[in-house]
């Protein structure tokens, strides 16, 4: 089965699928299946922004109840570090196998005694952060490594990747670890899917999260545990023959549908296509830079005519748009981008840039005011600082949201 969509239909599908409002963070997880986590938090962390855009009344860190109290989701490796349903554990164990092999020659083998001691300390003392362990020794030569020179941090990451420990909660963003067998429900913890079924489940989940997904999407979309790079390093970035075989099999089974958009091939879950008939969500919303909606930036550029690059790690003098830029969605278009941060209780907007095609009449400005009025309590901001070069109408729309009085809620 193949379905042809116009650009307008594809925009409608993706906006309706991603941003129709949900009742809770758990409902967002049920729809998307994966939410990317990133520790930077100029305007709340990435996961917070994902939920703000979808859950009315959401506040920073509300998602932690869903993860660490209700155990609806857990921290895992997906496209990158993500929060995924706890029921995914049986098929995500294929990642644990891959990572255990990777970590063994560098950490789990040469420092086997430290790994054993770390597990014993967790078992005896209960949940601990890396700062709570007795052994805080550093290893020479690891000063510039991703996880730093401290042995216990490297061991904990190796055990986390290998599925022996999991994040049981976070303290100000810092992982607090416990044994996986004490956190993952016993019936789920003991289960394991065969490798072929596991890979199929991961590919299906990736399509569920993205909505529409190209088989030739950027390599960052396809971190599948399929083997080693020739240099023995990271995951195969594409492993395209295996991936394409999996996708063809899923299409033949009717579990994925081929979707053509202006000559470019995508795939989607059959259930995702039901959103073609859903109304567009009302209002305007700021979108996280690592929101699943933005995962494949080539797709965003083709379907929305919106070029985007996350410039957090780009030197300031080479940035085109700003440090932590959020796309702004209104109707079925991405109409602007905002770079801002919370400084104490002051929301500082460094820049606001309208897209050339954006309508900027009274209805758009009213939608912007309502969006800012929603964002203010999400951030717990009390004051607003705007850039000097902001145009008068946009400035007025922002300021109106900080003026006392009733505001229309998102619907």
Coordinates of C-alpha atoms in Angstrom, one line a residue:
X1 CA 0.0 0.0 0.0
X2 CA 1.3 3.5 -0.9
X3 CA -0.2 6.9 -0.1
X4 CA 0.5 10.2 -1.9
X5 CA 0.4 13.4 0.1
X6 CA 0.8 17.1 -0.9
X7 CA 3.1 19.3 1.1
X8 CA 0.0 20.9 2.7
X9 CA -1.4 17.5 3.7
X10 CA 2.0 16.4 5.1
X11 CA 2.3 19.6 7.2
X12 CA -1.3 19.0 8.5
X13 CA -0.5 15.4 9.4
X14 CA 2.7 16.2 11.3
X15 CA 1.3 19.2 13.2
X16 CA -1.9 17.4 14.1
X17 CA -0.1 14.3 15.2
X18 CA 2.6 16.0 17.2
X19 CA 0.8 19.0 18.8
X20 CA -2.8 18.0 19.3
X21 CA -3.0 18.6 23.1
X22 CA -2.7 15.7 25.5
X23 CA -4.0 15.2 29.0
X24 CA -0.7 14.4 30.7
X25 CA 3.0 13.5 30.1
X26 CA 2.0 9.9 30.2
X27 CA -0.4 10.5 27.3
X28 CA 2.4 12.1 25.3
X29 CA 4.6 9.1 25.8
X30 CA 1.7 6.8 24.7
X31 CA 1.4 8.8 21.5
X32 CA 5.1 9.3 20.7
X33 CA 6.8 6.4 22.4
X34 CA 10.0 8.3 23.0
X35 CA 11.1 11.8 24.2
X36 CA 14.7 12.9 23.9
X37 CA 16.4 14.0 27.1
X38 CA 19.1 16.7 27.2
X39 CA 20.5 18.3 30.3
X40 CA 20.8 21.9 29.0
X41 CA 18.0 24.1 30.4
X42 CA 18.0 27.7 29.3
X43 CA 14.2 27.5 29.1
X44 CA 13.6 24.2 30.8
X45 CA 15.2 21.0 29.5
X46 CA 14.3 19.6 26.1
X47 CA 11.9 17.1 27.6
X48 CA 10.1 19.9 29.5
X49 CA 9.7 21.8 26.3
X50 CA 8.3 18.7 24.6
X51 CA 5.6 18.4 27.2
X52 CA 4.9 22.2 27.5
X53 CA 4.0 22.2 23.8
X54 CA 1.4 19.4 24.3
X55 CA 0.1 19.4 27.8
X56 CA -1.9 22.4 29.1
X57 CA -0.7 23.6 32.5
X58 CA 2.6 21.7 32.3
X59 CA 5.4 23.0 34.5
X60 CA 9.1 22.4 34.4
X61 CA 10.1 18.9 35.8
X62 CA 6.5 17.6 35.9
X63 CA 7.5 14.7 33.7
X64 CA 9.6 13.3 36.6
X65 CA 6.5 12.0 38.4
X66 CA 5.6 9.9 35.3
X67 CA 9.1 8.5 35.1
X68 CA 10.3 8.1 38.7
X69 CA 7.1 7.8 40.8
X70 CA 4.7 6.1 38.4
X71 CA 7.4 4.1 36.5
X72 CA 5.5 4.7 33.2
X73 CA 8.8 5.3 31.5
X74 CA 12.6 5.0 32.1
X75 CA 15.8 6.5 30.9
X76 CA 17.2 4.5 27.9
X77 CA 19.2 4.8 24.7
X78 CA 17.0 5.3 21.6
X79 CA 18.0 7.8 18.9
X80 CA 20.0 9.4 21.7
X81 CA 19.4 9.5 25.4
X82 CA 15.6 9.3 25.7
X83 CA 12.7 8.5 28.0
X84 CA 10.8 5.5 26.7
X85 CA 8.0 3.3 28.0
X86 CA 9.1 0.8 30.6
X87 CA 7.4 -1.9 28.5
X88 CA 10.1 -1.4 25.9
X89 CA 12.7 -3.0 28.2
X90 CA 12.5 -6.5 26.6
X91 CA 13.3 -5.4 23.1
X92 CA 15.8 -2.7 24.1
X93 CA 18.0 -5.3 25.7
X94 CA 19.7 -5.6 22.3
X95 CA 21.2 -2.2 23.0
X96 CA 22.5 -3.5 26.3
X97 CA 24.3 -6.4 24.6
X98 CA 25.9 -4.1 22.1
X99 CA 27.1 -1.7 24.7
X100 CA 28.4 -4.4 27.1
X101 CA 30.7 -5.6 24.3
X102 CA 31.8 -2.0 23.7
X103 CA 32.5 -1.2 27.3
X104 CA 34.3 -4.5 28.2
X105 CA 37.7 -3.9 26.7
X106 CA 38.0 -0.3 28.2
X107 CA 36.2 -0.5 31.5
X108 CA 34.3 -3.6 32.5
X109 CA 37.3 -5.9 31.8
X110 CA 40.3 -4.0 33.1
X111 CA 38.2 -2.5 36.0
X112 CA 36.1 -5.6 36.8
X113 CA 36.7 -5.3 40.5
X114 CA 35.5 -1.7 40.5
X115 CA 32.3 -2.8 38.6
X116 CA 31.7 -5.5 41.1
X117 CA 32.2 -3.1 44.0
X118 CA 29.9 -0.6 42.5
X119 CA 27.1 -3.2 42.1
X120 CA 27.7 -4.4 45.7
X121 CA 27.5 -0.9 47.1
X122 CA 24.2 -0.2 45.2
X123 CA 22.8 -3.5 46.5
X124 CA 23.8 -2.8 50.1
X125 CA 23.2 1.0 50.3
X126 CA 20.4 1.5 47.9
X127 CA 20.1 4.3 45.2
X128 CA 23.2 6.4 44.8
X129 CA 24.5 9.2 42.6
X130 CA 28.1 9.1 41.3
X131 CA 29.0 11.5 44.2
X132 CA 27.8 9.0 46.9
X133 CA 30.2 6.1 46.2
X134 CA 33.1 5.5 48.5
X135 CA 35.7 5.1 45.7
X136 CA 36.2 8.5 43.9
X137 CA 39.5 7.8 42.3
X138 CA 40.5 9.3 38.9
X139 CA 42.1 7.4 36.0
X140 CA 45.0 9.0 34.3
X141 CA 44.3 9.5 30.6
X142 CA 40.6 9.9 30.9
X143 CA 40.7 13.7 31.6
X144 CA 39.3 14.6 28.2
X145 CA 36.9 11.6 27.8
X146 CA 33.1 12.2 27.5
X147 CA 32.3 11.0 31.0
X148 CA 35.4 12.4 32.7
X149 CA 38.3 10.9 34.6
X150 CA 36.4 9.6 37.6
X151 CA 36.4 5.8 37.6
X152 CA 33.0 5.4 39.2
X153 CA 31.3 7.6 36.6
X154 CA 32.8 5.5 33.8
X155 CA 31.8 2.3 35.6
X156 CA 28.2 3.5 36.2
X157 CA 27.8 4.5 32.6
X158 CA 29.1 1.2 31.4
X159 CA 26.7 -0.6 33.7
X160 CA 23.8 1.7 32.7
X161 CA 24.5 1.1 29.0
X162 CA 24.7 -2.6 29.7
X163 CA 21.4 -2.7 31.5
X164 CA 22.7 -3.7 34.9
X165 CA 21.7 -0.4 36.5
X166 CA 19.1 2.2 35.6
X167 CA 18.2 5.8 36.6
X168 CA 15.8 5.5 39.5
X169 CA 15.4 9.3 39.8
X170 CA 17.3 12.6 39.2
X171 CA 18.5 15.1 41.7
X172 CA 18.8 18.5 39.9
X173 CA 19.3 16.6 36.7
X174 CA 21.9 14.2 38.1
X175 CA 21.3 10.5 37.7
X176 CA 20.6 8.5 40.8
X177 CA 21.2 4.9 40.1
X178 CA 19.8 1.6 41.3
X179 CA 20.0 -2.0 40.2
X180 CA 17.8 -2.6 37.2
X181 CA 16.2 -5.6 38.8
X182 CA 14.9 -3.4 41.6
X183 CA 13.4 -0.7 39.3
X184 CA 12.0 -2.5 36.2
X185 CA 8.9 -4.6 37.1
X186 CA 9.9 -8.2 37.5
X187 CA 7.8 -9.7 34.7
X188 CA 9.2 -7.1 32.2
X189 CA 12.8 -7.3 33.5
X190 CA 12.9 -11.1 32.9
X191 CA 11.5 -10.9 29.4
X192 CA 13.6 -10.7 26.2
X193 CA 12.7 -10.4 22.5
X194 CA 14.7 -12.3 19.8
X195 CA 17.1 -9.9 18.0
X196 CA 15.1 -9.8 14.8
X197 CA 11.9 -8.9 16.6
X198 CA 13.8 -6.4 18.7
X199 CA 15.1 -4.6 15.7
X200 CA 11.6 -4.5 14.1
X201 CA 10.2 -3.1 17.3
X202 CA 12.9 -0.3 17.4
X203 CA 12.3 0.6 13.8
X204 CA 8.5 0.8 14.4
X205 CA 9.0 2.9 17.5
X206 CA 11.3 5.3 15.6
X207 CA 8.5 5.8 13.0
X208 CA 5.9 6.2 15.8
X209 CA 8.0 8.9 17.4
X210 CA 8.8 10.8 14.2
X211 CA 5.4 10.5 12.6
X212 CA 6.7 10.5 9.0
X213 CA 10.2 9.1 8.5
X214 CA 12.4 8.8 5.5
X215 CA 14.2 5.5 5.0
X216 CA 17.3 7.6 4.1
X217 CA 16.9 10.0 7.0
X218 CA 20.0 11.5 8.5
X219 CA 22.3 8.9 10.2
X220 CA 21.5 10.3 13.6
X221 CA 18.0 8.9 13.2
X222 CA 19.2 5.4 12.8
X223 CA 21.4 4.5 15.7
X224 CA 20.5 0.8 15.6
X225 CA 22.7 -1.8 17.4
X226 CA 23.8 -3.6 14.3
X227 CA 27.6 -3.9 14.7
X228 CA 30.7 -1.8 14.9
X229 CA 32.2 0.8 12.7
X230 CA 35.4 -0.4 10.9
X231 CA 37.4 1.6 13.5
X232 CA 35.7 -0.3 16.3
X233 CA 33.9 2.8 17.5
X234 CA 30.3 3.9 17.5
X235 CA 27.1 2.3 16.1
X236 CA 26.9 1.9 12.4
X237 CA 25.4 5.2 11.4
X238 CA 23.3 3.8 8.5
X239 CA 23.6 0.0 8.2
X240 CA 21.3 0.7 5.3
X241 CA 20.9 -2.9 3.8
X242 CA 19.7 -4.3 7.2
X243 CA 17.5 -1.3 7.8
X244 CA 15.9 -1.3 4.4
X245 CA 15.3 -5.1 4.7
X246 CA 13.5 -4.5 8.0
X247 CA 11.4 -1.7 6.5
X248 CA 10.5 -3.7 3.4
X249 CA 9.4 -6.6 5.7
X250 CA 7.3 -4.3 7.8
X251 CA 5.6 -2.7 4.8
X252 CA 4.8 -6.2 3.3
X253 CA 3.2 -7.1 6.7
X254 CA 1.1 -3.9 6.7
X255 CA 2.8 -2.6 9.8
X256 CA 4.3 0.4 7.9
X257 CA 2.8 2.3 5.1
X258 CA 4.7 3.9 2.3
X259 CA 3.9 7.6 1.9
X260 CA 5.1 9.7 -1.0
X261 CA 5.4 13.5 -0.5
X262 CA 6.3 15.4 -3.6
X263 CA 8.4 12.6 -4.9
X264 CA 10.1 11.8 -1.7
X265 CA 9.5 8.5 0.1
X266 CA 8.5 8.3 3.7
X267 CA 7.0 5.6 5.9
X268 CA 4.4 5.8 8.7
X269 CA 2.5 3.6 11.1
X270 CA -1.1 3.0 9.8
X271 CA -2.4 4.6 13.0
X272 CA -0.4 7.8 12.4
X273 CA -2.2 8.4 9.2
X274 CA -5.5 8.6 11.0
X275 CA -4.4 12.1 12.1
X276 CA -4.9 13.3 8.5
X277 CA -8.6 13.7 9.4
X278 CA -7.9 15.5 12.7
X279 CA -8.3 19.2 13.0
X280 CA -5.2 21.3 13.4
X281 CA -4.5 22.2 17.0
X282 CA -5.3 25.8 17.8
X283 CA -2.9 28.4 19.0
X284 CA 0.9 29.0 18.7
X285 CA 3.6 27.0 20.5
X286 CA 7.3 27.1 21.0
X287 CA 9.0 23.7 20.0
X288 CA 12.0 22.1 21.6
X289 CA 15.1 21.9 19.5
X290 CA 15.3 18.1 20.0
X291 CA 11.6 17.6 19.8
X292 CA 10.8 14.5 17.7
X293 CA 9.0 16.8 15.3
X294 CA 12.4 18.3 14.6
X295 CA 14.5 15.1 14.6
X296 CA 15.0 14.9 10.8
X297 CA 15.8 18.4 9.8
X298 CA 15.8 17.6 6.1
X299 CA 12.2 16.5 6.4
X300 CA 11.4 19.8 8.1
X301 CA 13.1 21.8 5.4
X302 CA 11.3 19.9 2.6
X303 CA 7.8 19.9 4.1
X304 CA 7.8 23.2 6.0
X305 CA 10.4 25.2 4.0
X306 CA 12.1 25.8 7.3
X307 CA 15.9 25.6 7.6
X308 CA 17.1 24.8 11.1
X309 CA 20.4 24.0 12.9
X310 CA 20.9 23.5 16.6
X311 CA 23.7 25.9 17.4
X312 CA 24.4 25.2 21.0
X313 CA 27.9 23.8 20.3
X314 CA 28.6 26.3 17.5
X315 CA 31.1 29.1 18.4
X316 CA 29.1 32.3 19.1
X317 CA 30.6 34.2 16.2
X318 CA 29.6 31.4 13.8
X319 CA 25.9 31.1 14.9
X320 CA 23.3 32.1 12.3
X321 CA 20.3 32.2 14.6
X322 CA 21.4 31.9 18.2
X323 CA 22.4 29.6 21.2
X324 CA 19.1 27.8 22.1
X325 CA 16.6 28.5 19.3
X326 CA 13.1 27.2 19.5
X327 CA 11.0 26.9 16.3
X328 CA 7.5 28.5 16.6
X329 CA 4.6 26.6 15.1
X330 CA 1.3 28.3 14.3
X331 CA -1.4 26.6 12.2
X332 CA 0.4 24.2 9.8
X333 CA 3.5 26.4 9.5
X334 CA 6.7 27.2 11.4
X335 CA 6.4 30.9 11.5
X336 CA 9.3 32.2 13.6
X337 CA 12.2 31.2 15.9
X338 CA 13.0 32.5 19.4
X339 CA 16.3 32.4 21.3
X340 CA 15.7 33.0 25.0
X341 CA 16.6 31.9 28.5
X342 CA 15.4 32.2 32.1
X343 CA 17.7 34.3 34.3
X344 CA 16.5 34.0 37.9
X345 CA 12.8 35.1 37.5
X346 CA 13.4 37.1 34.3
X347 CA 12.7 35.6 30.9
X348 CA 15.3 37.2 28.6
X349 CA 14.5 37.0 24.9
X350 CA 17.8 37.4 23.0
X351 CA 16.1 37.3 19.5
X352 CA 12.9 36.8 17.7
X353 CA 12.9 36.2 14.0
X354 CA 9.8 35.9 11.8
X355 CA 9.9 33.7 8.8
X356 CA 9.4 35.6 5.5
X357 CA 6.1 33.8 4.7
X358 CA 4.6 34.4 8.2
X359 CA 1.3 36.2 8.4
X360 CA 1.7 39.0 11.0
X361 CA -1.8 40.4 11.3
X362 CA -3.9 40.8 14.5
X363 CA -4.9 37.1 14.7
X364 CA -1.2 36.1 14.7
X365 CA -0.3 38.6 17.3
X366 CA -3.2 37.5 19.5
X367 CA -1.9 33.9 19.2
X368 CA 1.6 35.1 20.1
X369 CA 0.3 36.8 23.2
X370 CA -1.6 33.7 24.3
X371 CA 1.5 31.5 23.7
X372 CA 3.7 33.9 25.8
X373 CA 1.0 33.9 28.5
X374 CA 1.3 30.0 28.6
X375 CA 5.0 30.1 28.6
X376 CA 5.3 32.5 31.5
X377 CA 3.9 30.2 34.2
X378 CA 5.6 27.2 32.6
X379 CA 8.9 28.9 33.3
X380 CA 7.8 30.5 36.5
X381 CA 8.9 33.8 35.0
X382 CA 7.8 37.1 36.6
X383 CA 9.7 39.6 34.5
X384 CA 10.3 40.0 30.8
X385 CA 13.4 41.4 28.9
X386 CA 13.1 41.9 25.2
X387 CA 15.7 42.7 22.6
X388 CA 16.0 46.3 21.3
X389 CA 15.5 45.4 17.7
X390 CA 12.2 43.6 18.1
X391 CA 9.4 45.2 16.0
X392 CA 6.7 47.2 17.7
X393 CA 3.8 44.7 17.1
X394 CA 5.8 41.7 18.3
X395 CA 7.0 43.7 21.3
X396 CA 3.4 44.6 22.2
X397 CA 2.2 41.0 21.9
X398 CA 4.9 39.9 24.3
X399 CA 4.3 42.7 26.8
X400 CA 0.5 42.1 26.7
X401 CA 1.1 38.6 28.1
X402 CA 2.8 40.1 31.1
X403 CA 0.0 42.6 31.8
X404 CA -2.4 41.4 34.5
X405 CA -5.7 40.2 33.3
X406 CA -7.4 37.0 32.0
X407 CA -5.9 35.1 29.1
X408 CA -7.3 32.6 26.7
X409 CA -6.1 29.0 27.4
X410 CA -4.9 26.8 24.6
X411 CA -7.5 24.4 23.2

